[in-house]
Coordinates of C-alpha atoms and ligand atoms in Angstrom, one line a residue:
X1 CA 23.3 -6.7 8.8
X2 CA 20.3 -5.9 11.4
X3 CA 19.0 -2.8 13.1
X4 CA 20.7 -2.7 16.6
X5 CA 16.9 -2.2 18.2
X6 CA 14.3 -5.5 18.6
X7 CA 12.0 -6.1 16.1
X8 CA 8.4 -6.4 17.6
X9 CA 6.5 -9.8 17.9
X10 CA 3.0 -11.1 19.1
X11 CA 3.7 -11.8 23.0
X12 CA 4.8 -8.0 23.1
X13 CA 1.5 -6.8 24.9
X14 CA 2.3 -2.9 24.8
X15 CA 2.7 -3.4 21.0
X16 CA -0.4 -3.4 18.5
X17 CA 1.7 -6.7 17.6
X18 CA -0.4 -8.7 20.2
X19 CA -3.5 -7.3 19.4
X20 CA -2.9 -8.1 15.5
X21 CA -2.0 -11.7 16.1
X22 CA -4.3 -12.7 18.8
X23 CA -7.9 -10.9 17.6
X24 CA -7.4 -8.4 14.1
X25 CA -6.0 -11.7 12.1
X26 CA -8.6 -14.2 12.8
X27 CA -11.4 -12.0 12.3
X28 CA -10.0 -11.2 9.1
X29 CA -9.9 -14.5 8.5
X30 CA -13.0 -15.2 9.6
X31 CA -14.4 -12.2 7.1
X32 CA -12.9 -14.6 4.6
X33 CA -14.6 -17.8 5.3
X34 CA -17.7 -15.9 5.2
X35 CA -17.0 -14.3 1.8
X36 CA -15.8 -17.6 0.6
X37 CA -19.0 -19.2 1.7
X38 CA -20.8 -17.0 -0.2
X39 CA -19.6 -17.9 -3.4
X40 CA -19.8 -21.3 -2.7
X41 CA -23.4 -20.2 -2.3
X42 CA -23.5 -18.9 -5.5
X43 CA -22.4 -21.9 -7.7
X44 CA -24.1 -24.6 -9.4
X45 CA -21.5 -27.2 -11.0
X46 CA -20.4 -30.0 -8.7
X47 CA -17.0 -30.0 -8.9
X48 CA -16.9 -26.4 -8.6
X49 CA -18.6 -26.6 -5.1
X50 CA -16.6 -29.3 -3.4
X51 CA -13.3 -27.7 -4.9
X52 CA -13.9 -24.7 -3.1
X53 CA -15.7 -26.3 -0.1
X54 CA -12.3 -27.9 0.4
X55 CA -10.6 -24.1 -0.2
X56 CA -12.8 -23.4 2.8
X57 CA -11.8 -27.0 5.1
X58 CA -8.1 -25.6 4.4
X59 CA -9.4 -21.7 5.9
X60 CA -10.7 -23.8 8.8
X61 CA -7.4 -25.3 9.4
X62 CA -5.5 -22.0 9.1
X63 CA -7.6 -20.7 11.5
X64 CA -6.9 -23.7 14.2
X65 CA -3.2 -23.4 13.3
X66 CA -3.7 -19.3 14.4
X67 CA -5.6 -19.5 17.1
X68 CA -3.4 -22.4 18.9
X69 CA -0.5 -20.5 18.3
X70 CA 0.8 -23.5 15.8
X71 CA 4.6 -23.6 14.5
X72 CA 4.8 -22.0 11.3
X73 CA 5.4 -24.9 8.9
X74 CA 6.7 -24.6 5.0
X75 CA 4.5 -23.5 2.5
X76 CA 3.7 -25.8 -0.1
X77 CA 5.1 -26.0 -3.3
X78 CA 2.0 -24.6 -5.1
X79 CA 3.5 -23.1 -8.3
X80 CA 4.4 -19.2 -7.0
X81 CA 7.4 -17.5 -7.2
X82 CA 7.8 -17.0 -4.2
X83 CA 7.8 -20.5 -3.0
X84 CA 11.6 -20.7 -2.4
X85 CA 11.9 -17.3 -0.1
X86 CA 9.4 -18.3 2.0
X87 CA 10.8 -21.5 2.7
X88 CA 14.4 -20.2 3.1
X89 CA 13.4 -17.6 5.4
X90 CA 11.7 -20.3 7.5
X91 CA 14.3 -22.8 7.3
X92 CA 17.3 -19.9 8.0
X93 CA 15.4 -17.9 10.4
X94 CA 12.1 -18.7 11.8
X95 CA 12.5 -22.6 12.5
X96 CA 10.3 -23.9 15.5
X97 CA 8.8 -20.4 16.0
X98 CA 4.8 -20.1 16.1
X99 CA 2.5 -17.0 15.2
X100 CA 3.2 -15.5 18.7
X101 CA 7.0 -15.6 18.6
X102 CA 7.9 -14.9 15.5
X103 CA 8.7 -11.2 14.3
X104 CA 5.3 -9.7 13.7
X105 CA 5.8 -8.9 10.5
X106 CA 6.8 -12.0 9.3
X107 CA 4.2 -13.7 11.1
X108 CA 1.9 -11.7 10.0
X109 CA 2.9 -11.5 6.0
X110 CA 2.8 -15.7 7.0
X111 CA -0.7 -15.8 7.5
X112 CA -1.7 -13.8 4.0
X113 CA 0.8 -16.8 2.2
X114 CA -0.9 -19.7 4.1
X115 CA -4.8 -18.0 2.9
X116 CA -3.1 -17.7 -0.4
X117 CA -2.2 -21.7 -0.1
X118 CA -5.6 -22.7 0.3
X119 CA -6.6 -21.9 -2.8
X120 CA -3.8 -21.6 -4.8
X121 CA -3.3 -25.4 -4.4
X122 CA -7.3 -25.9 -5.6
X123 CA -8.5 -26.5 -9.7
X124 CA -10.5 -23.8 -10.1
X125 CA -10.1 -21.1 -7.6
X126 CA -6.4 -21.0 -7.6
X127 CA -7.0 -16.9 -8.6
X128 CA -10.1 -16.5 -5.9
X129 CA -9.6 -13.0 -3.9
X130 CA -11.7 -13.7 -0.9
X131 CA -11.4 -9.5 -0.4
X132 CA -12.4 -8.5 -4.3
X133 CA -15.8 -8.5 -2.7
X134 CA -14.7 -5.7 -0.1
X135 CA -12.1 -4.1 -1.9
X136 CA -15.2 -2.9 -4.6
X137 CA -17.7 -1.9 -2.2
X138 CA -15.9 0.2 -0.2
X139 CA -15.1 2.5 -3.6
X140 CA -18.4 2.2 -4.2
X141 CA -19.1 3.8 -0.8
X142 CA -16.1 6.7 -1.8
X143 CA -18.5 8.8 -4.1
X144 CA -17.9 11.9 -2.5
X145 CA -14.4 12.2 -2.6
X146 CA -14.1 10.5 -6.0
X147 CA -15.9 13.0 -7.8
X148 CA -14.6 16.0 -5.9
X149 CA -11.0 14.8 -7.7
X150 CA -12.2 13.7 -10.5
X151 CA -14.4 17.1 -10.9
X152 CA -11.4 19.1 -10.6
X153 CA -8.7 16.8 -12.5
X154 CA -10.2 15.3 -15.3
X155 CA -9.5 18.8 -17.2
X156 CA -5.6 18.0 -18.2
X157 CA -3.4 20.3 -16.1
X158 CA -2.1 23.7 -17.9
X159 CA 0.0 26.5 -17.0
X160 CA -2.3 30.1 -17.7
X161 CA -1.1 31.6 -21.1
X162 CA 0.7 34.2 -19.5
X163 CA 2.9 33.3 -16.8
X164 CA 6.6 33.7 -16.4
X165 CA 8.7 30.5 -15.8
X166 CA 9.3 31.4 -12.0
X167 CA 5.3 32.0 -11.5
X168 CA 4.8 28.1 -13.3
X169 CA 7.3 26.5 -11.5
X170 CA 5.5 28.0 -8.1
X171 CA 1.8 27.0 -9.9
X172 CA 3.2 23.3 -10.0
X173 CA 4.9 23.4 -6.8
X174 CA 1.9 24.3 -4.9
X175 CA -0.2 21.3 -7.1
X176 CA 2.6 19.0 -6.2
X177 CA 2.3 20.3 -2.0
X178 CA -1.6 19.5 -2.1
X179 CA -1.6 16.1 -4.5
X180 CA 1.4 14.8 -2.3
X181 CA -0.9 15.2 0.8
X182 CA -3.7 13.6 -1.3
X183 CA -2.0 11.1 -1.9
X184 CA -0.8 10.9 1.6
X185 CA -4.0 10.5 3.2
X186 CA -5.6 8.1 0.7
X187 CA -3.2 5.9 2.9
X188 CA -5.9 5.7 6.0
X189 CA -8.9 4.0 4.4
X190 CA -6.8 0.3 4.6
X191 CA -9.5 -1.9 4.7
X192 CA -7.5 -4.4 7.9
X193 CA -8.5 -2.0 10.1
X194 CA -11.6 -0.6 9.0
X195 CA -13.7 -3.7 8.3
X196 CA -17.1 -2.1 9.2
X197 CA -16.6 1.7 7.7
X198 CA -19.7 3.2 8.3
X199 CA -20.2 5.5 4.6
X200 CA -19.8 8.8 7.5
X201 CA -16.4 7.2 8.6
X202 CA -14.8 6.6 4.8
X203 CA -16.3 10.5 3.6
X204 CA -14.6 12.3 6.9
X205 CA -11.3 9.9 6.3
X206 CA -11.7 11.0 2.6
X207 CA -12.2 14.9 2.7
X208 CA -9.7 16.2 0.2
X209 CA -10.5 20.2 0.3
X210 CA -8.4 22.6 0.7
X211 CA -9.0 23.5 4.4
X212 CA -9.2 20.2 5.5
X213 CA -5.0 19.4 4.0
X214 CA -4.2 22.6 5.7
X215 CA -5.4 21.4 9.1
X216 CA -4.3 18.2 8.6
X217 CA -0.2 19.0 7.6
X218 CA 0.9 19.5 11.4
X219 CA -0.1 15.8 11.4
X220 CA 2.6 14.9 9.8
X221 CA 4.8 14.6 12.4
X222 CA 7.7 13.7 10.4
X223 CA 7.3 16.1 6.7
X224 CA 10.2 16.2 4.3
X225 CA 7.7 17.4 1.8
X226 CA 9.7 20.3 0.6
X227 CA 12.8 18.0 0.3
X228 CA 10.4 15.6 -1.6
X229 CA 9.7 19.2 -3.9
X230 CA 13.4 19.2 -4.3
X231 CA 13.9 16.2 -5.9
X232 CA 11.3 16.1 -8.1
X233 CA 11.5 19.4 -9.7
X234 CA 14.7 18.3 -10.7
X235 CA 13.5 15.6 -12.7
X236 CA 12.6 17.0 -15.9
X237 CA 16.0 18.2 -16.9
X238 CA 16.6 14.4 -16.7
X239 CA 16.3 12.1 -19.8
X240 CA 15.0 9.1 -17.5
X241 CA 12.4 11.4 -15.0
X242 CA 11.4 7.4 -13.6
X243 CA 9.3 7.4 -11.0
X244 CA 8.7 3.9 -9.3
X245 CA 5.3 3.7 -6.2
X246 CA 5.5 0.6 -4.3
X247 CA 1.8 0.5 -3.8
X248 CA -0.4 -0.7 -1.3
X249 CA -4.1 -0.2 -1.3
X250 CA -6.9 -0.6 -3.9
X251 CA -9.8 1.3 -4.6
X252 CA -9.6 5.0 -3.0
X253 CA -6.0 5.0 -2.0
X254 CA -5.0 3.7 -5.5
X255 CA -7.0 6.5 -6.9
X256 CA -5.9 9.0 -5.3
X257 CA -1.9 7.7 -6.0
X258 CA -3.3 7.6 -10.1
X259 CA -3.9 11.3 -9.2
X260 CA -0.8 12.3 -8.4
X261 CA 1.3 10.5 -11.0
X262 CA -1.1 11.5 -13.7
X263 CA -0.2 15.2 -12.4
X264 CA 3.6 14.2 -12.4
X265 CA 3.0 12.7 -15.9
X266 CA 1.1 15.8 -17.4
X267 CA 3.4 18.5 -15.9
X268 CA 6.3 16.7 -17.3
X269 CA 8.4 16.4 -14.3
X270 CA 8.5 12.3 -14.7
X271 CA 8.4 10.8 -17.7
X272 CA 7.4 7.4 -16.5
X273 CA 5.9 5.8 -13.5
X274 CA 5.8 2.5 -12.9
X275 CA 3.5 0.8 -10.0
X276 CA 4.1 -1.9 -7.8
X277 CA 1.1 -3.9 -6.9
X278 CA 0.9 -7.8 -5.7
X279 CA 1.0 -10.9 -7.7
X280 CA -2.3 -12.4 -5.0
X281 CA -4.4 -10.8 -2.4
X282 CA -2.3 -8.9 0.6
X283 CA -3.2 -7.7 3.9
X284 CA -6.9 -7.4 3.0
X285 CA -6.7 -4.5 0.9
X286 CA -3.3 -4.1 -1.3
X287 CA -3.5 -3.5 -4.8
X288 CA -3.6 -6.7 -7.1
X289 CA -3.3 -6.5 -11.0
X290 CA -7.2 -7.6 -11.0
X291 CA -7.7 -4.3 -8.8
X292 CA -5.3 -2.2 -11.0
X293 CA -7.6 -3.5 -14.0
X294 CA -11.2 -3.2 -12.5
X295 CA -10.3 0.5 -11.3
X296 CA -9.7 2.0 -14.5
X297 CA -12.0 -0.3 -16.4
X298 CA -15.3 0.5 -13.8
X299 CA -14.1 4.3 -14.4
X300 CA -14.6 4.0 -17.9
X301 CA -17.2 1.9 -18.3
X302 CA -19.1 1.3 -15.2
X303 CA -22.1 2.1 -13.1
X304 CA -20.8 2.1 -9.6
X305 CA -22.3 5.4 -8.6
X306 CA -26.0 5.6 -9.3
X307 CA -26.6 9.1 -7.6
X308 CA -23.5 10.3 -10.1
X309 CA -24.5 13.7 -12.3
X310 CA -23.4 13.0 -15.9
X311 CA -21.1 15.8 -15.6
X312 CA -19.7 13.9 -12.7
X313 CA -19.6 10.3 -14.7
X314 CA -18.2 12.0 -17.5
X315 CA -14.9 13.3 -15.3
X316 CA -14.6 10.2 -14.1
X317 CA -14.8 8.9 -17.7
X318 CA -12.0 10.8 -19.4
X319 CA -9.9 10.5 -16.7
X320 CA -10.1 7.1 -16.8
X321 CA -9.0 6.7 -20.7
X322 CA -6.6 9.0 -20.0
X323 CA -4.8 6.7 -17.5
X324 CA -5.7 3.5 -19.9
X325 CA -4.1 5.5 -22.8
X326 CA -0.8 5.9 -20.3
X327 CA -0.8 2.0 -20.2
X328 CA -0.8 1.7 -23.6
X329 CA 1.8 4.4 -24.6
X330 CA 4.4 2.9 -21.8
X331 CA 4.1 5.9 -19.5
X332 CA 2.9 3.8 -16.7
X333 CA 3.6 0.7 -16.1
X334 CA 2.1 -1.8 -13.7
X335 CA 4.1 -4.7 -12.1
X336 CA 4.3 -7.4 -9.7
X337 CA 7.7 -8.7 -8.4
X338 CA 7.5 -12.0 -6.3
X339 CA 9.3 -10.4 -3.4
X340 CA 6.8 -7.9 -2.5
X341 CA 4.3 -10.7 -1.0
X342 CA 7.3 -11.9 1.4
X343 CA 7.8 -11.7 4.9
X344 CA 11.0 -10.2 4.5
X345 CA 11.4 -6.7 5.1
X346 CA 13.1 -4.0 2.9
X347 CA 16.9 -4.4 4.8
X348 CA 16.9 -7.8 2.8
X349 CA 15.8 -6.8 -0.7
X350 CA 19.3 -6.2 -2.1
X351 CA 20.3 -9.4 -0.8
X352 CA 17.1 -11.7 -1.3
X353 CA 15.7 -9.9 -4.6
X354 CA 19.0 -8.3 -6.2
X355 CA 17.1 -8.2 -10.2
X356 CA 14.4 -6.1 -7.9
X357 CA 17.2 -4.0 -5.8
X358 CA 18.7 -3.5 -9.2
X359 CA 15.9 -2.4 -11.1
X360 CA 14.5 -0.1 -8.7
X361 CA 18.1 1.5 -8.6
X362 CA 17.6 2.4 -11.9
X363 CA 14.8 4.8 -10.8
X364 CA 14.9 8.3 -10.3
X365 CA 12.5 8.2 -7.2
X366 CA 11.1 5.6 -4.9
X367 CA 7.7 6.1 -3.2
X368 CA 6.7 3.8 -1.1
X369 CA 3.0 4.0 0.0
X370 CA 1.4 2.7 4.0
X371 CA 2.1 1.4 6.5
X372 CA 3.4 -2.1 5.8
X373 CA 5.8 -0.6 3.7
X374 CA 7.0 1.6 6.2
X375 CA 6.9 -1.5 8.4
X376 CA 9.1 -3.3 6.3
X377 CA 11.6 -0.2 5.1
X378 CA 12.5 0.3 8.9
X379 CA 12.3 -3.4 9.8
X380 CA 9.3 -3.0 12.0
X381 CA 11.9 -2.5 15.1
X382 CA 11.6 -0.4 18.3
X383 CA 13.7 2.6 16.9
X384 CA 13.7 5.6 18.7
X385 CA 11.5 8.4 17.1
X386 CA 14.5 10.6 16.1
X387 CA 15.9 8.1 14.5
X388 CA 17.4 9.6 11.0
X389 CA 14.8 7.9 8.5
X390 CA 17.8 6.8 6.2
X391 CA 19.9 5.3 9.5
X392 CA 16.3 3.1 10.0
X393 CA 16.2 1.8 6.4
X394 CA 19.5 0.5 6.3
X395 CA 20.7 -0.8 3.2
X396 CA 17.3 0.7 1.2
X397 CA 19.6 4.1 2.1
X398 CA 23.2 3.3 2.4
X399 CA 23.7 0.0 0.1
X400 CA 25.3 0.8 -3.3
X401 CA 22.6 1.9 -5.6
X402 CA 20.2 3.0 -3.4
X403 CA 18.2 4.8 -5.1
X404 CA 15.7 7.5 -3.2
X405 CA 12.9 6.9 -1.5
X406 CA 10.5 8.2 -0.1
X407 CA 7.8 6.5 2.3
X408 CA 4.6 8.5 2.6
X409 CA 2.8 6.7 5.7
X410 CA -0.1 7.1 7.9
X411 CA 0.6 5.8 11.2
X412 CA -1.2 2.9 12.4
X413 CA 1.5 0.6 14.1
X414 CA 4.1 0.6 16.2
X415 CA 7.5 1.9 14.3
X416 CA 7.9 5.4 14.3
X417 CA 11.2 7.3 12.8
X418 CA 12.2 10.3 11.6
X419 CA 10.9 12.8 13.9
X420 CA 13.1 16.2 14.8
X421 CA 13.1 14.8 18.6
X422 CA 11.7 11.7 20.9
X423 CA 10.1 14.2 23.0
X424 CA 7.1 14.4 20.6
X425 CA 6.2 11.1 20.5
X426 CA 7.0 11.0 24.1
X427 CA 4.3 13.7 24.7
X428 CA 2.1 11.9 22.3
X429 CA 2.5 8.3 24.2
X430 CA 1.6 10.8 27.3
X431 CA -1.0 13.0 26.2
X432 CA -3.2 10.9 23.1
X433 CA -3.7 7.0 23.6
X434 CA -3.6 5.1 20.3
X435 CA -2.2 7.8 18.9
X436 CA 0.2 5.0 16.6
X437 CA -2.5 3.2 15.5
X438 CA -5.2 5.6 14.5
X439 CA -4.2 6.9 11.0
X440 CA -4.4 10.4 12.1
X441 CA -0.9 11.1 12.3
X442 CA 1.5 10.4 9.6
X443 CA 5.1 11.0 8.1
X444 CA 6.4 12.0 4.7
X445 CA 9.9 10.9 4.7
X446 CA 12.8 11.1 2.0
X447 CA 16.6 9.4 1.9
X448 CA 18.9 10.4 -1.0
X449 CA 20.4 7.0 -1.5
X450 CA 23.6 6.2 -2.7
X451 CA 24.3 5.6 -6.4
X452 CA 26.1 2.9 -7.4
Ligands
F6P501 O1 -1.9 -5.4 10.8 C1 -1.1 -4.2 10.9 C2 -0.8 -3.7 9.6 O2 0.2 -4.4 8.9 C3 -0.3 -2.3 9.8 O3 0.8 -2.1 9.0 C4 -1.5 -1.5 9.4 O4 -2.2 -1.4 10.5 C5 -2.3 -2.3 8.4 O5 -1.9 -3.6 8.8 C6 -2.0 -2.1 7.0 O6 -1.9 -0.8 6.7 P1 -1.4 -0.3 5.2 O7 -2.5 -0.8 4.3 O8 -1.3 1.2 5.3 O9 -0.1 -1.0 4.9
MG502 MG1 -2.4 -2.3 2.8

């Protein structure tokens, strides 16, 4: 049950594949040893120190194994959940292949499990996130755009007193066009491939206004947005109105998604939304629960912007315990499934997670955020561009009990789908070099699923 197209791998020069495995990965790693080293820096008790000076002798060998192209062995048994996938998916499918020659994304997702191994096997530092560090301070960098949302939506969102049903509906309609594209384009400060953000870089990747959406939507080059409108103004006549986000980055991205689903909260159209973040640091920047906690916690109660106006903490304040109070009441929900820090893609999660398959079936909408999890939805293949977006999910589309989803995606690899023809991405191979990789483009795509 595969795509009929190849799926991309490291020796694949014209693909961002070979540039990933070969010089993106170990400088990420290498980012890590340095963070790591660091801490070890910082600590005083013996034991402590050569615990994690051993974390950082197993980072060392990781990095040999990558850089000499080794075989991808098991993983440990180190107490995950997600020991056994790994080691079936190596033992069915990847046996005797090396970082270079396995699927990319496998290899890839292989490299975030083996970092996790070197610690997770330690005494103390089993729950070290060598990219907490980074994850922080690049939030801390945000300011700008944090305030500018936070300024216009800590003030909960209400219809003027006299409006007639039609003129509301179009009010939240219009909200939901602009938040959706916010929430969008949160998606292109991942932190894998902007390790040295100058604080110029993050505030032009980060302008929310008005204007700046409006030039930006013929960017997205694939946008089912008004579909995606569709859908979800349906959901309020629903008793569930469930909305699920597979997430992917922390600090501004994961802002920005709170954004959104506080507005899809407040205006009633969901009823619940649950997030999925990872159980252990992912591809540099994904959201952990430790993120999901510290985001709303430093909103609350921290001092991470010194230049901030008090008006300006205050926002940032109430929206804050408005999200905690969410937590508390049920109406968001975070969690962390084993199979989301896998190397299999999306194709096999109703056969290799079927509780997960199952409980997301339940939901009335799927978002899932980035590009990994575009990545993994289309099974990181050479598809043509005009590939139908639900023909390149697969089973996530056409498996009983599919439920919708929707990926909103920046695009910064290789895989592109869902696009009216292949002529535009033709003229774009032609015309804009990099143009896959840069974050400047993106999709909004939507499949109806198929209940059960
Ligand atoms: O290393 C490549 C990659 O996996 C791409 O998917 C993307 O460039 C980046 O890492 C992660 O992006 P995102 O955070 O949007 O999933
Ligand atoms: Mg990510």
């Amino acid at each position: 049950n595969n795509p009929p197209w190849p799926a991309y791998r490291g020796y694949h020069e014209y693909s961002f594949a070979h540039a990933t495995m070969g010089v993106r990965l170990p400088t990420i790693l290498g980012k890590a040893i340095e963070d790591t080293m660091k801490t070890l820096n910082e600590q005083s008790a013996e034991d402590q120190v050569t615990d994690l000076l051993a974390c950082i002798e197993r980072m060392d060998g990781l990095m040999t194994d990558l850089s000499g192209n080794a075989k991808l062995r098991p993983i440990i048994d180190d107490g995950e959940a997600d020991v056994a996938l790994w080691n079936k998916a190596i033992a069915k499918y990847f046996q005797g292949k090396d970082f270079m020659n396995a699927p990319w994304l496998f290899a890839e997702a292989y490299k975030y499990r083996r970092l996790r191994e070197c610690f997770s096997v330690s005494k103390y530092w089993r729950d070290y996130d060598v990219f907490f560090r980074q994850k922080c301070d690049t939030f801390s960098r945000s300011a700008d755009a944090v305030f500018e949302l936070s300024m216009r939506f800590a003030e909960p969102f209400k219809h003027s007193e006299n409006m007639s049903d039609a003129e509301k509906l179009e009010a939240e309609r219009l909200m939901f066009h602009e938040l959706t594209q916010i929430c969008l384009w949160g998606n292109s400060t991942d932190l894998s491939l902007l390790i040295n953000m100058t604080e110029d870089q993050i505030k032009s990747l980060q302008s929310t206004g008005g204007d700046h959406l409006a030039a930006t939507e013929k960017n997205i080059l694939g946008n089912q947005m008004p579909q995606l409108w569709e859908t979800v103004k349906e959901l309020r006549q629903k008793t569930g109105g469930r909305i699920d986000f597979v997430l992917d980055n922390a600090g501004f991205e994961l802002y920005c998604d709170c954004v959104y689903a506080d507005f899809l909260i407040q205006s009633g159209l969901a009823k619940q939304v649950r997030f999925h973040g990872k159980r252990y640091p992912w591809f540099v920047s994904d959201v952990t629960k430790k993120d999901w906690e510290w985001l709303l916690n430093t909103m609350v109660y921290g001092y991470l912007f010194p230049k901030a106006t008090e008006q300006e903490r205050e926002s940032l304040r109430r929206m804050g315990a408005r999200w905690k109070q969410y937590e508390k009441e049920g109406k968001w929900v975070y969690e962390a499934h084993p199979f989301w820090c896998t190397g299999y893609t999306f194709w096999e999660l109703h056969g290799e997670a079927p509780d997960l398959f199952l409980h997301l079936s339940r939901s009335d909408l799927v978002i899932f955020k980035g590009d990994l999890n575009h990545r993994k939805l289309t099974y990181d293949c050479a598809a043509p561009a005009s590939t139908p977006f639900d023909v390149a999910i697969g089973p996530m589309a056409n498996a009983a009990g599919a439920p919708k989803v929707c990926s909103m995606r920046t695009i910064k690899s290789d895989v592109v789908v869902g696009l009216e023809s292949d002529e535009l991405a033709e003229k774009l191979d032609n015309e804009e070099e990099g143009w896959k990789i840069s974050g400047k483009y993106a999709v909004v795509l939507l499949s109806e699923g198929r209940p059960g």
